[in-house]
Coordinates of C-alpha atoms in Angstrom, one line a residue:
M1 CA -32.4 0.0 37.8
S2 CA -29.1 -0.6 35.8
E3 CA -29.4 -1.4 32.1
R4 CA -26.4 -3.8 32.2
P5 CA -24.9 -6.1 34.8
N6 CA -23.0 -4.2 37.5
S7 CA -19.5 -4.5 38.9
R8 CA -17.2 -7.3 37.8
T9 CA -19.7 -9.1 35.7
G10 CA -20.6 -5.9 33.8
T11 CA -16.9 -5.0 33.3
A12 CA -16.2 -8.6 32.1
L13 CA -19.0 -8.5 29.6
E14 CA -18.1 -5.0 28.3
T15 CA -14.4 -6.1 28.1
S16 CA -15.5 -9.2 26.1
Q17 CA -17.6 -7.1 23.7
W18 CA -14.7 -4.6 23.2
F19 CA -12.4 -7.5 22.6
V20 CA -14.7 -9.0 20.0
F21 CA -15.0 -5.6 18.3
L22 CA -11.2 -5.2 18.3
L23 CA -10.8 -8.7 17.0
A24 CA -13.5 -8.3 14.2
S25 CA -11.9 -5.0 13.1
A26 CA -8.4 -6.6 13.0
V27 CA -9.2 -10.0 11.3
A28 CA -10.3 -9.1 7.8
L29 CA -7.6 -6.7 6.5
P30 CA -4.5 -9.0 7.0
I31 CA -6.3 -11.5 4.8
V32 CA -6.9 -8.8 2.2
I33 CA -3.1 -7.9 2.3
G34 CA -2.2 -11.6 2.1
S35 CA -4.2 -12.0 -1.1
I36 CA -2.8 -8.8 -2.6
F37 CA 0.8 -9.9 -2.0
N38 CA 0.3 -13.6 -2.6
L39 CA 1.3 -14.5 1.0
N40 CA 1.1 -18.2 1.9
F41 CA -0.9 -19.5 4.9
A42 CA 2.1 -19.3 7.3
E43 CA 2.9 -15.7 6.3
V44 CA -0.8 -14.7 6.7
A45 CA -0.9 -16.4 10.1
G46 CA 2.2 -14.5 11.1
L47 CA 0.7 -11.2 9.9
M48 CA -2.5 -12.0 11.8
Q49 CA -0.4 -12.6 15.0
R50 CA 1.5 -9.4 14.6
T51 CA -1.6 -7.5 13.8
F52 CA -3.3 -8.6 17.0
F53 CA -0.2 -7.6 19.0
V54 CA 0.1 -4.2 17.3
V55 CA -3.6 -3.5 17.6
G56 CA -3.5 -4.2 21.4
V57 CA -0.3 -2.2 22.0
T58 CA -1.3 0.8 20.0
S59 CA -4.9 1.0 21.3
F60 CA -3.6 0.8 24.9
L61 CA -0.9 3.5 24.3
Q62 CA -3.4 5.9 22.7
G63 CA -6.1 5.2 25.4
M64 CA -3.6 5.7 28.3
F65 CA -1.2 8.4 27.0
G66 CA -2.4 9.8 23.6
H67 CA -5.9 11.2 23.1
R68 CA -7.0 9.1 26.1
L69 CA -10.4 8.1 24.6
P70 CA -11.7 4.5 24.0
I71 CA -10.9 4.5 20.3
M72 CA -9.6 1.4 18.7
E73 CA -6.3 1.7 16.8
G74 CA -6.8 -0.6 13.8
P75 CA -5.5 -1.3 10.3
A76 CA -6.2 1.8 8.2
G77 CA -8.4 1.7 5.2
L78 CA -6.2 4.5 3.8
W79 CA -3.1 2.4 4.1
I80 CA -4.8 -0.6 2.6
S81 CA -5.3 1.5 -0.6
I82 CA -1.6 2.5 -0.5
F83 CA -0.5 -1.1 0.0
A84 CA -2.6 -2.2 -3.0
V85 CA -1.4 0.6 -5.3
M86 CA 2.3 0.1 -4.4
A87 CA 1.9 -3.7 -5.0
Y88 CA 0.9 -2.9 -8.6
S89 CA 3.4 -0.1 -9.2
G90 CA 6.2 -2.2 -7.5
A91 CA 5.5 -5.2 -9.8
E92 CA 5.5 -2.9 -12.8
A93 CA 8.9 -1.6 -11.7
G94 CA 10.2 -5.2 -11.5
K95 CA 10.2 -5.4 -7.7
S96 CA 9.3 -8.5 -5.8
Y97 CA 6.4 -8.3 -3.4
M98 CA 8.7 -8.6 -0.4
E99 CA 10.8 -5.7 -1.7
T100 CA 7.6 -3.6 -2.0
L101 CA 6.6 -4.5 1.5
Q102 CA 10.1 -3.4 2.8
T103 CA 9.5 0.0 1.0
L104 CA 6.1 0.2 2.6
Q105 CA 7.7 -0.3 6.1
A106 CA 9.9 2.7 5.3
A107 CA 6.8 4.7 4.1
M108 CA 5.1 4.0 7.4
L109 CA 8.2 5.1 9.4
W110 CA 8.4 8.4 7.4
T111 CA 4.7 9.0 8.0
G112 CA 5.1 8.2 11.7
G113 CA 8.0 10.6 11.9
F114 CA 6.0 13.5 10.4
L115 CA 3.1 12.8 12.8
L116 CA 5.4 12.7 15.7
L117 CA 6.9 16.0 14.7
F118 CA 3.4 17.5 14.3
G119 CA 2.6 16.5 17.8
V120 CA 5.9 17.3 19.6
F121 CA 6.1 20.8 18.1
R122 CA 2.4 21.4 18.7
L123 CA 1.7 21.9 15.0
A124 CA -1.3 19.4 14.8
H125 CA -3.8 21.7 16.5
R126 CA -2.7 24.6 14.3
V127 CA -4.4 23.0 11.3
L128 CA -7.6 22.4 13.2
F129 CA -9.2 25.4 11.5
V130 CA -9.4 23.4 8.2
F131 CA -11.3 20.5 9.9
T132 CA -14.7 22.1 9.8
P133 CA -17.9 20.0 10.3
L134 CA -18.1 19.9 6.5
V135 CA -14.6 18.4 6.3
T136 CA -15.0 15.9 9.2
G137 CA -18.4 14.9 7.9
A138 CA -17.2 14.4 4.4
F139 CA -14.2 12.4 5.6
L140 CA -16.4 10.1 7.7
F141 CA -18.8 9.6 4.8
L142 CA -16.0 8.8 2.3
L143 CA -14.5 6.5 4.8
T144 CA -17.7 4.5 5.2
V145 CA -18.2 4.4 1.4
Q146 CA -14.6 3.2 0.8
L147 CA -14.8 0.4 3.4
S148 CA -18.4 -0.6 2.8
G149 CA -17.3 -2.3 -0.5
T150 CA -14.7 -4.4 1.4
F151 CA -17.2 -5.4 4.1
L152 CA -19.9 -6.2 1.6
R153 CA -17.5 -8.4 -0.5
G154 CA -16.7 -10.2 2.8
M155 CA -20.3 -10.7 3.6
L156 CA -21.1 -12.1 0.2
G157 CA -18.2 -14.6 0.3
I158 CA -16.5 -13.0 -2.7
Q159 CA -12.8 -13.9 -2.8
Q160 CA -10.1 -12.2 -4.9
E161 CA -9.9 -15.2 -7.3
V162 CA -13.6 -16.0 -7.3
E163 CA -15.9 -13.2 -8.4
S164 CA -19.2 -14.8 -7.5
I165 CA -21.6 -14.6 -4.6
H166 CA -21.8 -17.5 -2.1
L167 CA -25.4 -17.7 -1.2
G168 CA -25.0 -19.7 2.1
P169 CA -22.4 -17.4 3.7
A170 CA -24.2 -14.3 2.4
A171 CA -27.5 -15.4 4.0
V172 CA -25.8 -16.0 7.4
A173 CA -24.0 -12.6 7.0
F174 CA -27.2 -10.6 6.4
L175 CA -28.9 -12.5 9.3
T176 CA -26.0 -11.4 11.5
F177 CA -26.2 -7.8 10.2
L178 CA -29.9 -7.6 10.8
L179 CA -29.6 -9.1 14.3
V180 CA -26.8 -6.7 15.4
L181 CA -28.8 -3.7 13.9
G182 CA -32.1 -4.9 15.3
L183 CA -30.7 -5.5 18.9
S184 CA -29.0 -2.1 18.8
I185 CA -32.2 -0.3 17.8
F186 CA -35.0 -2.3 19.4
G187 CA -33.2 -4.2 22.2
K188 CA -33.6 -3.3 25.8
G189 CA -31.0 -3.2 28.6
W190 CA -28.2 -5.8 28.2
L191 CA -29.6 -7.0 24.8
R192 CA -28.8 -3.6 23.3
S193 CA -25.6 -3.2 25.2
Y194 CA -24.1 -6.5 23.9
A195 CA -25.6 -6.4 20.4
V196 CA -22.3 -6.9 18.6
L197 CA -21.1 -9.7 20.9
L198 CA -24.5 -11.5 20.6
G199 CA -24.7 -11.0 16.9
I200 CA -21.3 -12.4 16.2
G201 CA -21.8 -15.3 18.6
A202 CA -25.2 -16.2 17.0
G203 CA -23.8 -15.7 13.5
W204 CA -20.8 -18.0 14.2
L205 CA -23.1 -20.7 15.6
V206 CA -25.5 -20.6 12.7
Y207 CA -22.5 -20.6 10.2
E208 CA -21.0 -23.6 11.8
A209 CA -24.4 -25.5 11.9
I210 CA -25.4 -24.7 8.3
I211 CA -22.2 -24.3 6.4
G212 CA -19.4 -25.5 8.7
T213 CA -15.8 -24.3 8.4
S214 CA -12.8 -25.8 6.8
Q215 CA -10.3 -26.0 9.7
K216 CA -6.8 -25.2 8.7
D217 CA -4.0 -27.4 9.9
T218 CA -2.5 -25.8 13.0
G219 CA -0.3 -28.7 14.0
N220 CA 2.9 -26.8 13.1
L221 CA 2.0 -23.9 15.4
G222 CA 3.9 -23.8 18.6
A223 CA 2.0 -23.2 21.9
F224 CA 3.9 -20.0 22.5
S225 CA 5.8 -17.6 20.2
V226 CA 6.9 -13.9 20.2
P227 CA 5.6 -11.8 17.3
E228 CA 8.4 -11.5 14.8
W229 CA 10.3 -8.3 14.5
L230 CA 10.8 -7.0 10.9
A231 CA 9.3 -10.1 9.4
W232 CA 9.4 -8.6 5.9
G233 CA 13.1 -7.7 6.2
P234 CA 14.7 -4.3 6.9
P235 CA 12.9 -1.1 5.7
V236 CA 14.1 0.1 2.3
F237 CA 14.1 4.0 2.2
E238 CA 13.3 5.6 -1.1
W239 CA 13.1 9.3 -1.7
N240 CA 10.0 9.1 -3.9
V241 CA 7.8 7.9 -1.0
I242 CA 8.5 11.0 1.2
P243 CA 5.9 13.2 -0.5
L244 CA 3.3 10.4 -0.2
A245 CA 4.3 10.0 3.5
F246 CA 3.9 13.7 4.2
I247 CA 0.5 14.0 2.5
T248 CA -0.7 10.8 4.2
A249 CA 0.4 12.3 7.6
V250 CA -1.6 15.4 7.0
I251 CA -4.7 13.5 5.9
L252 CA -4.3 11.3 9.0
L253 CA -4.6 14.4 11.1
S254 CA -8.2 14.6 9.8
N255 CA -8.5 11.0 10.8
I256 CA -7.5 11.9 14.4
V257 CA -9.9 14.9 14.5
A258 CA -12.8 12.9 13.0
S259 CA -12.3 10.0 15.4
V260 CA -12.0 12.2 18.5
V261 CA -15.0 14.3 17.4
A262 CA -17.1 11.2 16.7
V263 CA -16.2 9.3 19.9
S264 CA -16.4 12.4 22.2
H265 CA -19.8 13.1 20.7
S266 CA -20.9 9.5 21.4
I267 CA -19.6 9.7 25.0
Y268 CA -20.5 13.3 26.0
G269 CA -23.4 14.1 23.7
K270 CA -21.4 16.8 21.9
P271 CA -18.0 17.0 20.1
T272 CA -15.4 18.1 22.7
F273 CA -11.6 18.0 22.7
T274 CA -8.6 20.0 23.6
Y275 CA -5.6 21.2 21.6
N276 CA -3.3 19.1 23.8
Q277 CA -5.5 16.0 23.1
I278 CA -5.0 16.4 19.4
N279 CA -1.2 17.0 19.7
Q280 CA -0.8 14.0 22.0
G281 CA -2.9 11.9 19.6
S282 CA -0.7 13.0 16.7
S283 CA 2.5 12.2 18.7
F284 CA 1.3 8.8 19.6
L285 CA 0.0 8.1 16.2
G286 CA 3.6 8.7 15.0
V287 CA 4.7 6.2 17.7
T288 CA 2.1 3.6 16.7
H289 CA 3.1 3.9 13.0
G290 CA 6.6 3.1 14.1
V291 CA 5.4 0.1 16.0
S292 CA 3.3 -1.1 13.0
A293 CA 6.3 -0.8 10.7
M294 CA 8.8 -2.5 13.0
F295 CA 6.4 -5.4 13.5
S296 CA 5.7 -5.7 9.7
S297 CA 2.0 -5.0 9.9
I298 CA -0.5 -2.5 8.4
A299 CA -0.2 0.9 9.9
N300 CA -2.8 1.5 12.6
V301 CA -4.9 4.6 13.0
P302 CA -7.8 5.6 15.4
L303 CA -10.9 4.0 13.9
A304 CA -13.8 6.4 13.9
S305 CA -16.0 3.2 13.7
S306 CA -15.4 3.0 17.5
S307 CA -18.1 5.7 17.8
G308 CA -20.5 3.5 15.9
F309 CA -19.7 0.7 18.4
I310 CA -20.3 3.0 21.4
N311 CA -23.6 4.2 19.9
L312 CA -24.7 0.6 19.2
T313 CA -23.9 -0.7 22.7
G314 CA -24.0 2.3 25.0
Q315 CA -20.6 1.3 26.4
K316 CA -18.8 4.6 27.3
R317 CA -16.3 3.5 30.0
K318 CA -12.6 3.4 29.1
R319 CA -11.5 0.7 31.5
P320 CA -13.1 -2.3 29.7
F321 CA -11.5 -0.9 26.4
L322 CA -8.0 -0.9 28.0
Y323 CA -8.5 -4.4 29.4
A324 CA -9.6 -5.7 25.9
S325 CA -6.5 -4.1 24.4
M326 CA -4.3 -5.9 26.9
I327 CA -6.0 -9.2 26.1
M328 CA -5.3 -8.6 22.4
V329 CA -1.6 -8.3 23.3
V330 CA -1.6 -11.4 25.4
I331 CA -3.3 -13.8 23.0
A332 CA -0.8 -12.7 20.2
F333 CA 1.8 -14.8 22.1
F334 CA -0.3 -18.0 21.7
P335 CA -0.6 -18.9 18.0
P336 CA -3.2 -21.7 18.6
L337 CA -5.4 -19.1 20.2
V338 CA -4.8 -16.7 17.3
A339 CA -5.7 -19.5 14.9
F340 CA -8.9 -20.4 16.7
I341 CA -10.1 -16.8 17.1
S342 CA -9.3 -16.1 13.5
G343 CA -11.8 -18.8 12.7
I344 CA -14.6 -16.4 13.1
P345 CA -16.2 -16.7 9.7
S346 CA -15.3 -13.7 7.5
P347 CA -18.9 -13.1 6.4
V348 CA -20.0 -12.9 10.1
A349 CA -17.2 -10.5 11.1
N350 CA -17.8 -8.3 8.1
A351 CA -21.5 -8.1 8.8
A352 CA -21.0 -7.0 12.4
L353 CA -18.6 -4.3 11.3
L354 CA -20.9 -3.1 8.6
A355 CA -23.6 -2.7 11.2
T356 CA -21.4 -0.3 13.2
F357 CA -20.8 1.7 10.1
V358 CA -24.5 2.5 9.9
Q359 CA -24.0 4.7 13.0
L360 CA -20.7 6.1 11.6
M361 CA -22.2 7.2 8.3
G362 CA -25.1 8.7 10.2
L363 CA -22.7 10.7 12.2
G364 CA -20.9 11.9 9.1
L365 CA -24.2 13.1 7.6
S366 CA -25.1 14.8 10.9
N367 CA -21.8 16.7 10.8
I368 CA -22.5 17.8 7.2
A369 CA -26.0 18.8 8.0
S370 CA -25.0 20.8 11.1
E371 CA -24.3 23.8 8.9
N372 CA -26.6 25.4 6.3
L373 CA -26.2 23.5 3.0
D374 CA -26.1 26.5 0.8
E375 CA -24.9 26.4 -2.9
R376 CA -21.3 26.8 -1.9
R377 CA -21.2 23.8 0.5
L378 CA -23.3 21.6 -1.7
T379 CA -21.0 22.3 -4.7
I380 CA -17.9 21.5 -2.6
L381 CA -19.5 18.2 -1.4
C382 CA -20.8 17.1 -4.8
V383 CA -17.5 17.8 -6.6
S384 CA -15.5 16.0 -3.9
F385 CA -17.8 13.0 -3.7
L386 CA -18.1 12.6 -7.4
L387 CA -14.4 12.6 -7.9
G388 CA -13.4 10.8 -4.7
I389 CA -16.0 8.0 -4.9
G390 CA -15.5 7.8 -8.7
L391 CA -11.8 7.0 -8.1
M392 CA -12.8 4.2 -5.7
F393 CA -14.4 2.4 -8.6
L394 CA -11.3 2.5 -10.8
P395 CA -8.9 -0.4 -10.7
S396 CA -5.4 0.5 -9.6
E397 CA -3.9 -0.8 -12.8
V398 CA -5.3 2.2 -14.8
F399 CA -2.8 4.5 -13.2
Q400 CA 0.3 2.4 -14.1
G401 CA 1.4 4.8 -16.8
L402 CA 1.7 7.7 -14.3
P403 CA 4.7 8.5 -12.1
G404 CA 4.8 6.5 -8.9
I405 CA 3.9 9.4 -6.6
V406 CA 1.0 10.4 -8.8
Q407 CA -0.2 6.7 -8.8
N408 CA -0.1 6.5 -5.0
L409 CA -2.1 9.7 -4.6
M410 CA -4.6 9.6 -7.5
S411 CA -5.7 6.0 -6.9
N412 CA -6.9 6.7 -3.4
G413 CA -10.4 8.1 -3.5
L414 CA -10.6 8.8 0.3
L415 CA -7.4 10.9 0.1
V416 CA -8.4 12.8 -3.0
G417 CA -11.9 13.5 -1.8
T418 CA -10.8 14.7 1.6
V419 CA -8.1 16.9 0.1
L420 CA -10.6 18.4 -2.4
V421 CA -13.0 19.3 0.4
I422 CA -10.2 21.0 2.4
F423 CA -8.8 23.0 -0.5
M424 CA -12.2 24.0 -1.9
E425 CA -13.5 25.2 1.4
Q426 CA -10.4 27.2 2.1
L427 CA -10.1 28.7 -1.3
W428 CA -13.8 29.4 -1.8
K429 CA -14.7 31.6 1.2
E430 CA -18.3 32.2 2.3
S431 CA -17.9 35.9 1.6
N432 CA -17.8 35.1 -2.1
Q433 CA -21.4 34.0 -1.8
S434 CA -22.7 37.4 -0.9
S435 CA -24.4 39.3 -3.6

């Protein structure tokens, strides 16, 4: 007997759940960027519209022609850090926020160019030797640590300007978190398969009933509009962002590998990929960075949290994922729909995402534990985690006295921690352990 509805009904339900996952993963970070750069409601609404469009386009391109796996392309946590740091460093240099955003568009184009070259010239797979289980596991662990703070703030209702917990939203958020987690672990059949969809739906209803939502005025929104091209203005190319773009491109190769490893493990029961898959993934990640930059949104990357979603729901087919990606593209042309869907309460969306990260962190720890944790590996992990996670707790302003390129690198704990694991493991060979 099938565990979920068959045929068209099953495909429709799986598509709906993928769509909700794509949506929940895309909704929160444009709001974060809006608060960092003091964007008004109209600008945030435009950014949300462009984000939905870019997420749909890039996810479809990668699923069809890139790595060809059901991995969502979504706003990158790594790029959120870069946006935040450059906002502070740009302000210190006397730039307006819009000028900084134009520089960031150029940085995304540079990064995309490097990734495209890595893939076209088949260089991406040549660095696979550095992405050992220790490196991919450490990357996944650091990624979950970095984004868990963002999700938890969203669950607690903490805004940038109000540093206090909102008990009502927090209670509904934790109810949603426990419901999604409980259904995914103890649910049977379709209850487990649609845990994320059911959790967000129930959480939204409870939130509306107990707290209600302040509906924003959408009267000025037209029924149909095309996502705006270069909404922040033309890219401004500066030489000092090229080293940052190159290092970011290299780190994003570890993102591709970690995502492909995680999702292939979820689908096939073991990590499996080809060199061609990694090269194509790199090429199309370069293309998707270009799409993100030209539509003035946050650069998208393959989200390893897709594996957590697949583990939670048991949904392994690619077709519903591609359908959901196309739906994201279509709704981006209808601003009232974007406004309505964006009405999913932030605490509820963040709670559902945090639940998928439980599986992702577990996968990271499993990768780390797949090899013998001798003194060498433990030392590498501990040094990298202590410094990488420690940097995550430091406010970006503390780096203002340093040169711009150093600011952009040192303020990103995920980047620093991953680079440390890679370099320490390559420089400290296992043969040094022999007595």
